[in-house]
């Protein structure tokens, strides 16, 4: 009986997600080689091949048994060419869908996954018509390269269409109606090479200025049927794409409990970082288990947990560590406005205790916005 | 508010304990430099300075802010000289005591920590006398360099004294009476730079042929007063040595519940590996918090947990990962008889369930001995 695990895992991208994948994978016996094309890797672990000019891809592929990535905005043609040499999980097909809003929404539609009302437009005139039909405000987004709020504009009136069209500067846009949502939530699920699927409990996410600040899971007020509906949506996506690895699906929950899919990401996701201390198996370990063809680990939540992002500037880390059952995850990055530097996972016995502790944590972080959970009044 | 943590931590030794310290320290933002004097490092992480001829100590010290170690059999003079340049935790004094059985037992005596009856002998004749006085069988151990059962002999009769004396070949031995113990237990505790102390729940350890095979904690049948007694013993040691970091104390528990100290180790310890998945804060993270002057994390157990050592040959890792709430920690070492290659942490809701799961785990590991817990009949 020899070990079946002997993988050197290749990761495209060398930021904090790659770093946390590696930290989860060393205990499995994995080794890691990162391919960094930015010239500015931060993983701080494993072997990093810095390759801004795409000169070292063959070296990278020689070293690794399987390839995954921490960033889906990779050229699809590049990923397809890698697939000719080494297994890539999730596949180039997943990347292709996730980096194109029209493909993504078309897939949601085809699988019966509700979304906010939307239109695809290819001119300023079509944008204006769409804004009238959907009812302002609407948000217009470039079809591709729409990472982290770039290439987007909000139209408060249809007459802003021309200005928005010019400012975004793309030939095709998706225009979305605003949703009167109660909360933003996300699903993290994982699918193995054999088709086994496991779902984490749904998390509630609080964004400020388009950046995730807090994720809390599990949700104390979540109807089991809503979780099951979300499980069904993400399972449909996973199975349709013959997906291997962790997939994240962001949704809006409306006042009547309905879920509307916003977007998905074919990778470990910031809204799943709570699983590092709040679930039996973290999203990082499960992603690695999946891409290596190993059995998936339990996705059960251990206790109410909140992930607190540390953005731009770090706080008083010693004071954070003095809070009970509070876990620091630093990314070894220098401070810079808007940069994700670390996160803190706060674990508690009850959601009421958790809220108190997260507020104590917030007080020790500069610029951390007030915590606001949809279910606060029920605690 | 800038982070107070910016340490590059130097670790003397580059085996699995150093590896697991590093894996616990990256999330705190630490970086690691290992000094390996064996020529055969296995940590597989961080920067490793291979220095079998003691040529690179200055390089090592230049790179690090604080020094700790995974192995206490270091020359005391070397550690003292390092202390002239960089803080070393635990101190050379702790190393000095822990690598000398007479110093160790003298300290136990002085602090009122009971031990098995013992004698210090300096000739074969004295050894024979000691064997008669203590009553055979007795175990004779060299005073120094007695790592992992080397330099030891069991005397079934006083007449074996001469043979034992020659086979051990040291000028001073400690002779210990055998203890009719119910179980072997260990205490893991941690003391911060400010004197704060935290105790993990006591673990029961099962050794076979002198090698640890299983550790289980917390213990369902442990009287709170026994835990308090053990806390008091280890606190006395920590305070007396002005100790910083994790200290392990191995004890015997006798039929009447009494604890007798066997030996201690000034480092993270194999019998504390269960804390990686079974406690709020692992022994590795708490050691790093201590040596950096950070607040200690909670040592509370989350759930009944058993650490299963993987020795000599690995098992069916995929099958192990298929067991629920079972966590693999591989050391990235090649197989060799008697070598610690990995451990598996099994977590369960109850001790009865835990026993079943540990037996399932054992069945997937070659050469794993039968599991035997002192409290099995009470489950």
XYZ file of C-alpha atoms in Angstrom, chain A residues 200-364:
165
model
C -20.619 24.311 2.131
C -23.364 26.061 4.042
C -24.359 29.338 2.420
C -22.534 32.463 3.616
C -23.825 36.019 3.882
C -21.425 38.559 2.415
C -21.105 42.237 3.179
C -19.451 44.266 0.430
C -18.459 47.918 0.744
C -17.544 49.771 -2.450
C -17.486 46.468 -4.297
C -14.970 44.874 -1.941
C -15.892 41.988 0.320
C -15.508 42.936 3.998
C -17.339 40.255 5.999
C -18.618 36.738 5.325
C -20.588 34.866 7.942
C -21.659 31.216 7.917
C -23.671 29.235 8.610
C -26.770 31.472 8.585
C -29.063 31.053 11.581
C -32.200 32.161 9.750
C -31.735 30.200 6.549
C -34.611 28.018 5.510
C -33.357 24.528 4.658
C -35.268 24.702 1.382
C -33.310 27.801 0.345
C -30.019 26.029 0.992
C -31.308 23.082 -1.033
C -32.299 25.364 -3.892
C -28.823 26.908 -3.884
C -27.243 23.442 -3.715
C -29.308 22.491 -6.760
C -28.210 25.556 -8.718
C -24.525 25.056 -8.088
C -24.757 21.314 -8.669
C -26.329 22.000 -12.057
C -23.375 24.249 -12.935
C -20.800 21.766 -11.677
C -22.304 18.851 -13.540
C -22.921 20.803 -16.751
C -19.278 21.938 -16.869
C -17.984 18.510 -15.766
C -16.247 20.683 -13.226
C -13.375 19.607 -10.941
C -12.447 21.733 -7.930
C -14.090 24.504 -5.920
C -16.689 26.722 -7.572
C -18.083 29.883 -5.983
C -21.505 31.250 -6.879
C -22.587 34.687 -5.674
C -26.311 35.300 -5.373
C -28.799 37.859 -4.150
C -31.538 36.806 -1.787
C -34.729 38.835 -2.204
C -37.308 39.767 0.392
C -39.463 36.766 -0.513
C -36.497 34.408 -0.065
C -35.833 33.899 -3.760
C -32.233 33.520 -4.951
C -30.915 35.285 -8.044
C -27.488 34.329 -9.378
C -25.072 37.212 -9.761
C -21.818 35.663 -10.926
C -19.536 32.730 -10.381
C -15.795 32.204 -9.957
C -14.029 28.969 -10.920
C -11.696 28.897 -7.921
C -11.375 29.142 -4.181
C -13.101 32.336 -3.140
C -12.754 35.041 -0.526
C -16.273 34.299 0.730
C -15.100 30.756 1.528
C -12.163 31.739 3.734
C -14.300 31.183 6.835
C -14.010 27.447 6.132
C -10.353 27.495 7.251
C -11.467 27.632 10.880
C -15.220 27.150 10.681
C -15.610 23.941 8.681
C -14.324 20.395 9.044
C -12.383 20.712 5.779
C -11.337 24.049 4.295
C -12.192 25.074 0.745
C -8.455 25.019 0.014
C -7.953 21.417 1.094
C -11.101 20.327 -0.725
C -9.968 22.032 -3.918
C -6.677 20.136 -3.711
C -8.398 16.873 -2.885
C -10.637 17.373 -5.928
C -7.905 18.184 -8.446
C -5.898 15.150 -7.282
C -8.812 12.754 -7.507
C -8.951 12.201 -3.743
C -12.136 11.775 -1.710
C -13.671 15.085 -0.673
C -13.654 16.127 2.982
C -16.683 17.043 5.035
C -17.983 20.554 4.352
C -19.897 20.684 7.642
C -19.654 23.883 9.684
C -18.161 23.419 13.147
C -19.491 26.620 14.688
C -20.756 30.094 13.717
C -17.841 31.807 11.979
C -17.189 35.200 10.452
C -14.404 36.108 8.051
C -13.208 39.685 8.402
C -11.098 41.041 5.554
C -8.130 43.258 6.378
C -7.886 45.797 3.564
C -5.298 48.479 2.881
C -3.813 48.733 6.358
C -3.246 46.152 9.037
C -4.582 46.495 12.535
C -3.305 45.676 15.960
C -2.499 42.031 15.337
C -1.528 41.287 18.925
C -4.871 42.653 20.095
C -6.672 40.529 17.497
C -4.861 37.414 18.687
C -5.935 38.219 22.245
C -9.590 37.720 21.225
C -10.699 34.176 21.980
C -11.021 31.733 19.081
C -9.873 34.363 16.619
C -7.545 33.259 13.847
C -5.262 35.477 11.860
C -4.369 34.712 8.247
C -1.842 37.172 6.918
C -0.703 37.223 3.311
C 2.779 38.697 3.840
C 2.018 41.709 1.642
C 2.961 45.331 2.091
C 0.207 47.797 2.834
C -1.484 49.619 -0.042
C -4.908 51.230 -0.314
C -7.560 48.694 -1.283
C -5.200 45.720 -1.085
C -6.292 42.537 0.641
C -3.585 42.003 3.269
C -5.054 39.397 5.574
C -8.253 38.044 6.968
C -9.354 37.172 10.449
C -11.649 34.241 11.162
C -13.729 34.702 14.286
C -15.436 31.612 15.708
C -18.059 31.612 18.470
C -20.560 29.365 20.177
C -23.571 31.417 19.082
C -24.281 34.032 16.445
C -24.965 36.664 19.114
C -21.549 36.036 20.656
C -20.066 36.034 17.177
C -21.484 39.462 16.417
C -19.994 40.877 19.616
C -16.622 39.376 18.816
C -16.643 40.570 15.210
C -17.402 44.090 16.447
C -14.472 43.814 18.872
C -12.340 42.678 15.959
C -13.563 45.519 13.747
C -12.546 48.016 16.445
C -8.965 46.809 16.156
